[in-house]
């Protein structure tokens, strides 16, 4: 499903809708060029979860964890990593909820993942006319379809 995002607010609003409706264990794999709006969408997800702390890009920290919302948000950014390096990080523990409290896992630059989770929502952001954006949402093996259909 493709959605037109006229401005930053539209991207945030979509994120809020997702954050309000996703369940613990959901994985969001974000793809899109530099500056396409991936972090903005995750900021919306954080708001939707009730996180008041500012959500900043984890480009240098790799993973930021936010625990003050309805359930945790794990925000990952793989931009600076090679796929081989990503494979050694054992990121599976996040979506399998092993030794971490199940929450929402949002991954920027998810194209760097060699192994994807069994179920996830794919979010692909692209540039449109005059600085606008478009997003394509594709659920893989997950129950988010109803939420998306209602957007
Ligand atoms: N729908 C939109 N229309 C216009 N600008 C937008 C839209 N959504 C987000 N932006 C703006 O695009 C800029 C880059 O957004 P953001 O940092 O979220 O991108 P990103 O994909 O995370 O970038 P990076 O690849 O560096 O991680 C921000 O200034 C943001 O406000
Ligand atoms: Mg970003």
PDB file of C-alpha atoms and ligand atoms in Angstrom:
ATOM      1  CA  UNK A   1       0.000   0.000   0.000  1.00  0.00           C
ATOM      2  CA  UNK A   2       1.365   3.435  -1.004  1.00  0.00           C
ATOM      3  CA  UNK A   3       0.705   6.625   0.960  1.00  0.00           C
ATOM      4  CA  UNK A   4       1.562  10.202  -0.022  1.00  0.00           C
ATOM      5  CA  UNK A   5       3.299  12.187   2.722  1.00  0.00           C
ATOM      6  CA  UNK A   6       3.034  15.914   1.939  1.00  0.00           C
ATOM      7  CA  UNK A   7       5.271  17.118   4.765  1.00  0.00           C
ATOM      8  CA  UNK A   8       7.114  16.173   7.969  1.00  0.00           C
ATOM      9  CA  UNK A   9       3.839  16.321   9.922  1.00  0.00           C
ATOM     10  CA  UNK A  10       2.300  13.684   7.641  1.00  0.00           C
ATOM     11  CA  UNK A  11       5.246  11.364   8.257  1.00  0.00           C
ATOM     12  CA  UNK A  12       4.949  11.925  12.018  1.00  0.00           C
ATOM     13  CA  UNK A  13       1.189  11.282  11.942  1.00  0.00           C
ATOM     14  CA  UNK A  14       1.632   7.966  10.144  1.00  0.00           C
ATOM     15  CA  UNK A  15       4.221   6.983  12.744  1.00  0.00           C
ATOM     16  CA  UNK A  16       1.842   7.895  15.573  1.00  0.00           C
ATOM     17  CA  UNK A  17      -0.900   5.724  14.046  1.00  0.00           C
ATOM     18  CA  UNK A  18       1.524   2.818  13.836  1.00  0.00           C
ATOM     19  CA  UNK A  19       2.807   3.381  17.378  1.00  0.00           C
ATOM     20  CA  UNK A  20      -0.746   3.392  18.731  1.00  0.00           C
ATOM     21  CA  UNK A  21      -1.723   0.155  17.041  1.00  0.00           C
ATOM     22  CA  UNK A  22       1.365  -2.059  16.911  1.00  0.00           C
ATOM     23  CA  UNK A  23       1.742  -4.883  19.392  1.00  0.00           C
ATOM     24  CA  UNK A  24       4.897  -5.931  21.295  1.00  0.00           C
ATOM     25  CA  UNK A  25       7.162  -8.014  19.114  1.00  0.00           C
ATOM     26  CA  UNK A  26       6.399  -6.021  15.960  1.00  0.00           C
ATOM     27  CA  UNK A  27       9.356  -5.345  13.697  1.00  0.00           C
ATOM     28  CA  UNK A  28       9.452  -2.377  11.311  1.00  0.00           C
ATOM     29  CA  UNK A  29      12.124  -2.552   8.634  1.00  0.00           C
ATOM     30  CA  UNK A  30      12.724   0.929   7.172  1.00  0.00           C
ATOM     31  CA  UNK A  31      14.358   1.497   3.810  1.00  0.00           C
ATOM     32  CA  UNK A  32      14.914   4.694   1.863  1.00  0.00           C
ATOM     33  CA  UNK A  33      17.627   7.094   0.739  1.00  0.00           C
ATOM     34  CA  UNK A  34      19.484   9.482   3.048  1.00  0.00           C
ATOM     35  CA  UNK A  35      17.009  11.924   4.538  1.00  0.00           C
ATOM     36  CA  UNK A  36      13.941  10.120   3.211  1.00  0.00           C
ATOM     37  CA  UNK A  37      12.184  10.353   6.594  1.00  0.00           C
ATOM     38  CA  UNK A  38      12.981   7.092   8.389  1.00  0.00           C
ATOM     39  CA  UNK A  39      13.899   8.701  11.715  1.00  0.00           C
ATOM     40  CA  UNK A  40      10.882  11.024  11.480  1.00  0.00           C
ATOM     41  CA  UNK A  41       8.582   8.023  11.173  1.00  0.00           C
ATOM     42  CA  UNK A  42      10.209   6.364  14.195  1.00  0.00           C
ATOM     43  CA  UNK A  43       9.756   9.617  16.148  1.00  0.00           C
ATOM     44  CA  UNK A  44       6.036   9.320  15.397  1.00  0.00           C
ATOM     45  CA  UNK A  45       6.003   5.687  16.515  1.00  0.00           C
ATOM     46  CA  UNK A  46       7.570   6.809  19.798  1.00  0.00           C
ATOM     47  CA  UNK A  47       4.848   9.400  20.313  1.00  0.00           C
ATOM     48  CA  UNK A  48       2.203   6.793  19.566  1.00  0.00           C
ATOM     49  CA  UNK A  49       3.722   4.585  22.256  1.00  0.00           C
ATOM     50  CA  UNK A  50       3.605   7.424  24.771  1.00  0.00           C
ATOM     51  CA  UNK A  51       7.343   8.130  24.814  1.00  0.00           C
ATOM     52  CA  UNK A  52       8.033  11.775  25.660  1.00  0.00           C
ATOM     53  CA  UNK A  53      11.810  11.562  25.512  1.00  0.00           C
ATOM     54  CA  UNK A  54      13.131  12.986  22.222  1.00  0.00           C
ATOM     55  CA  UNK A  55      13.957  10.244  19.746  1.00  0.00           C
ATOM     56  CA  UNK A  56      17.264  10.915  18.037  1.00  0.00           C
ATOM     57  CA  UNK A  57      18.950   9.053  15.244  1.00  0.00           C
ATOM     58  CA  UNK A  58      21.070   6.190  16.598  1.00  0.00           C
ATOM     59  CA  UNK A  59      23.510   6.421  13.688  1.00  0.00           C
ATOM     60  CA  UNK A  60      26.520   6.535  16.009  1.00  0.00           C
ATOM     61  CA  UNK A  61      25.139   4.516  18.909  1.00  0.00           C
ATOM     62  CA  UNK A  62      23.612   1.781  16.691  1.00  0.00           C
ATOM     63  CA  UNK A  63      20.776   1.032  19.107  1.00  0.00           C
ATOM     64  CA  UNK A  64      18.684   3.382  21.255  1.00  0.00           C
ATOM     65  CA  UNK A  65      16.254   1.880  23.752  1.00  0.00           C
ATOM     66  CA  UNK A  66      13.253   3.809  25.050  1.00  0.00           C
ATOM     67  CA  UNK A  67      11.390   2.241  27.926  1.00  0.00           C
ATOM     68  CA  UNK A  68       8.956   4.860  29.187  1.00  0.00           C
ATOM     69  CA  UNK A  69       6.114   4.066  26.759  1.00  0.00           C
ATOM     70  CA  UNK A  70       3.387   1.371  26.773  1.00  0.00           C
ATOM     71  CA  UNK A  71       6.170  -1.032  25.854  1.00  0.00           C
ATOM     72  CA  UNK A  72       9.795  -0.579  24.789  1.00  0.00           C
ATOM     73  CA  UNK A  73      10.941   0.895  21.503  1.00  0.00           C
ATOM     74  CA  UNK A  74      14.232  -0.423  20.162  1.00  0.00           C
ATOM     75  CA  UNK A  75      15.507   1.922  17.470  1.00  0.00           C
ATOM     76  CA  UNK A  76      18.368   0.605  15.351  1.00  0.00           C
ATOM     77  CA  UNK A  77      20.319   2.276  12.549  1.00  0.00           C
ATOM     78  CA  UNK A  78      22.579   0.043  10.459  1.00  0.00           C
ATOM     79  CA  UNK A  79      23.874   2.813   8.164  1.00  0.00           C
ATOM     80  CA  UNK A  80      27.489   2.603   9.253  1.00  0.00           C
ATOM     81  CA  UNK A  81      27.691  -1.189   9.149  1.00  0.00           C
ATOM     82  CA  UNK A  82      28.542  -3.713   6.474  1.00  0.00           C
ATOM     83  CA  UNK A  83      26.133  -6.653   6.182  1.00  0.00           C
ATOM     84  CA  UNK A  84      28.841  -8.978   7.524  1.00  0.00           C
ATOM     85  CA  UNK A  85      29.206  -6.834  10.643  1.00  0.00           C
ATOM     86  CA  UNK A  86      25.421  -6.748  11.096  1.00  0.00           C
ATOM     87  CA  UNK A  87      25.356 -10.548  11.113  1.00  0.00           C
ATOM     88  CA  UNK A  88      27.647 -10.671  14.163  1.00  0.00           C
ATOM     89  CA  UNK A  89      25.450  -8.433  16.309  1.00  0.00           C
ATOM     90  CA  UNK A  90      22.812 -11.047  17.149  1.00  0.00           C
ATOM     91  CA  UNK A  91      20.014  -8.580  16.480  1.00  0.00           C
ATOM     92  CA  UNK A  92      17.608 -11.541  16.380  1.00  0.00           C
ATOM     93  CA  UNK A  93      17.436 -11.365  20.171  1.00  0.00           C
ATOM     94  CA  UNK A  94      15.451  -8.131  19.787  1.00  0.00           C
ATOM     95  CA  UNK A  95      12.648  -9.534  17.680  1.00  0.00           C
ATOM     96  CA  UNK A  96      12.673 -12.937  19.290  1.00  0.00           C
ATOM     97  CA  UNK A  97      12.366 -11.165  22.656  1.00  0.00           C
ATOM     98  CA  UNK A  98      15.221 -13.232  24.083  1.00  0.00           C
ATOM     99  CA  UNK A  99      16.715 -11.528  27.135  1.00  0.00           C
ATOM    100  CA  UNK A 100      14.921  -8.298  26.209  1.00  0.00           C
ATOM    101  CA  UNK A 101      11.419  -7.128  27.099  1.00  0.00           C
ATOM    102  CA  UNK A 102       9.305  -7.545  23.934  1.00  0.00           C
ATOM    103  CA  UNK A 103       8.655  -4.210  22.273  1.00  0.00           C
ATOM    104  CA  UNK A 104       8.654  -2.545  18.874  1.00  0.00           C
ATOM    105  CA  UNK A 105      11.858  -2.942  16.906  1.00  0.00           C
ATOM    106  CA  UNK A 106      12.396  -0.242  14.263  1.00  0.00           C
ATOM    107  CA  UNK A 107      15.420  -0.694  11.984  1.00  0.00           C
ATOM    108  CA  UNK A 108      16.759   2.047   9.697  1.00  0.00           C
ATOM    109  CA  UNK A 109      18.806   0.885   6.690  1.00  0.00           C
ATOM    110  CA  UNK A 110      17.259  -2.564   7.036  1.00  0.00           C
ATOM    111  CA  UNK A 111      18.587  -3.481   3.579  1.00  0.00           C
ATOM    112  CA  UNK A 112      21.860  -4.181   5.450  1.00  0.00           C
ATOM    113  CA  UNK A 113      20.245  -7.143   7.255  1.00  0.00           C
ATOM    114  CA  UNK A 114      21.360 -10.503   5.921  1.00  0.00           C
ATOM    115  CA  UNK A 115      18.625 -12.326   7.830  1.00  0.00           C
ATOM    116  CA  UNK A 116      15.190 -10.821   8.213  1.00  0.00           C
ATOM    117  CA  UNK A 117      12.666 -11.749  10.894  1.00  0.00           C
ATOM    118  CA  UNK A 118       9.887 -14.212  10.062  1.00  0.00           C
ATOM    119  CA  UNK A 119       7.313 -11.449  10.220  1.00  0.00           C
ATOM    120  CA  UNK A 120       7.725  -7.722   9.823  1.00  0.00           C
ATOM    121  CA  UNK A 121       6.287  -4.564   8.321  1.00  0.00           C
ATOM    122  CA  UNK A 122       8.356  -3.213   5.442  1.00  0.00           C
ATOM    123  CA  UNK A 123       8.365   0.593   5.198  1.00  0.00           C
ATOM    124  CA  UNK A 124       9.956   2.010   2.072  1.00  0.00           C
ATOM    125  CA  UNK A 125      10.264   5.807   1.846  1.00  0.00           C
ATOM    126  CA  UNK A 126      10.982   7.621  -1.414  1.00  0.00           C
ATOM    127  CA  UNK A 127      11.289  11.239  -2.529  1.00  0.00           C
ATOM    128  CA  UNK A 128       8.398  12.759  -4.470  1.00  0.00           C
ATOM    129  CA  UNK A 129       7.802  16.080  -6.202  1.00  0.00           C
ATOM    130  CA  UNK A 130       8.904  19.303  -4.507  1.00  0.00           C
ATOM    131  CA  UNK A 131      10.379  17.713  -1.404  1.00  0.00           C
ATOM    132  CA  UNK A 132       7.383  15.532  -0.577  1.00  0.00           C
ATOM    133  CA  UNK A 133       7.685  11.853   0.264  1.00  0.00           C
ATOM    134  CA  UNK A 134       5.894   8.631  -0.536  1.00  0.00           C
ATOM    135  CA  UNK A 135       5.814   5.549   1.610  1.00  0.00           C
ATOM    136  CA  UNK A 136       5.036   1.986   0.676  1.00  0.00           C
ATOM    137  CA  UNK A 137       3.915  -0.293   3.505  1.00  0.00           C
ATOM    138  CA  UNK A 138       4.128  -4.032   2.968  1.00  0.00           C
ATOM    139  CA  UNK A 139       3.297  -6.463   5.760  1.00  0.00           C
ATOM    140  CA  UNK A 140       5.191  -9.740   5.632  1.00  0.00           C
ATOM    141  CA  UNK A 141       3.489 -12.492   7.539  1.00  0.00           C
ATOM    142  CA  UNK A 142       2.093 -10.132  10.194  1.00  0.00           C
ATOM    143  CA  UNK A 143      -1.277  -8.931  11.393  1.00  0.00           C
ATOM    144  CA  UNK A 144      -0.779  -5.229  10.745  1.00  0.00           C
ATOM    145  CA  UNK A 145      -2.861  -5.390   7.551  1.00  0.00           C
ATOM    146  CA  UNK A 146      -6.055  -4.225   9.287  1.00  0.00           C
ATOM    147  CA  UNK A 147      -4.336  -1.206  10.792  1.00  0.00           C
ATOM    148  CA  UNK A 148      -2.859  -0.211   7.463  1.00  0.00           C
ATOM    149  CA  UNK A 149      -6.114  -0.717   5.634  1.00  0.00           C
ATOM    150  CA  UNK A 150      -7.755   1.757   8.038  1.00  0.00           C
ATOM    151  CA  UNK A 151      -5.196   4.531   7.377  1.00  0.00           C
TER     152      UNK A 151
HETATM  153  N1  LIG B   1       6.860  13.818   4.166  1.00  0.00           N
HETATM  154  C1  LIG B   1       7.883  14.680   4.252  1.00  0.00           C
HETATM  155  N2  LIG B   1       7.982  15.737   3.422  1.00  0.00           N
HETATM  156  C2  LIG B   1       9.031  16.597   3.510  1.00  0.00           C
HETATM  157  N3  LIG B   1      10.042  16.487   4.402  1.00  0.00           N
HETATM  158  C3  LIG B   1       9.998  15.453   5.253  1.00  0.00           C
HETATM  159  C4  LIG B   1       8.934  14.502   5.231  1.00  0.00           C
HETATM  160  N4  LIG B   1       9.165  13.579   6.196  1.00  0.00           N
HETATM  161  C5  LIG B   1      10.328  13.930   6.792  1.00  0.00           C
HETATM  162  N5  LIG B   1      10.844  15.054   6.233  1.00  0.00           N
HETATM  163  C6  LIG B   1      12.096  15.767   6.592  1.00  0.00           C
HETATM  164  O1  LIG B   1      13.195  15.125   5.989  1.00  0.00           O
HETATM  165  C7  LIG B   1      14.373  15.352   6.748  1.00  0.00           C
HETATM  166  C8  LIG B   1      15.124  14.060   6.954  1.00  0.00           C
HETATM  167  O2  LIG B   1      14.309  13.203   7.741  1.00  0.00           O
HETATM  168  P1  LIG B   1      14.904  11.988   8.564  1.00  0.00           P
HETATM  169  O3  LIG B   1      16.054  12.400   9.387  1.00  0.00           O
HETATM  170  O4  LIG B   1      13.727  11.381   9.236  1.00  0.00           O
HETATM  171  O5  LIG B   1      15.407  11.051   7.399  1.00  0.00           O
HETATM  172  P2  LIG B   1      16.188   9.652   7.495  1.00  0.00           P
HETATM  173  O6  LIG B   1      15.640   8.797   6.425  1.00  0.00           O
HETATM  174  O7  LIG B   1      16.136   9.134   8.876  1.00  0.00           O
HETATM  175  O8  LIG B   1      17.670  10.091   7.162  1.00  0.00           O
HETATM  176  P3  LIG B   1      19.026   9.221   7.349  1.00  0.00           P
HETATM  177  O9  LIG B   1      19.156   8.411   6.113  1.00  0.00           O
HETATM  178  O10 LIG B   1      20.074  10.266   7.458  1.00  0.00           O
HETATM  179  O11 LIG B   1      18.862   8.408   8.589  1.00  0.00           O
HETATM  180  C9  LIG B   1      13.916  16.014   8.052  1.00  0.00           C
HETATM  181  O12 LIG B   1      14.219  17.384   7.998  1.00  0.00           O
HETATM  182  C10 LIG B   1      12.406  15.781   8.063  1.00  0.00           C
HETATM  183  O13 LIG B   1      11.730  16.816   8.737  1.00  0.00           O
HETATM  184 MG1  LIG B   2      17.674   8.454  10.166  1.00  0.00          MG
END
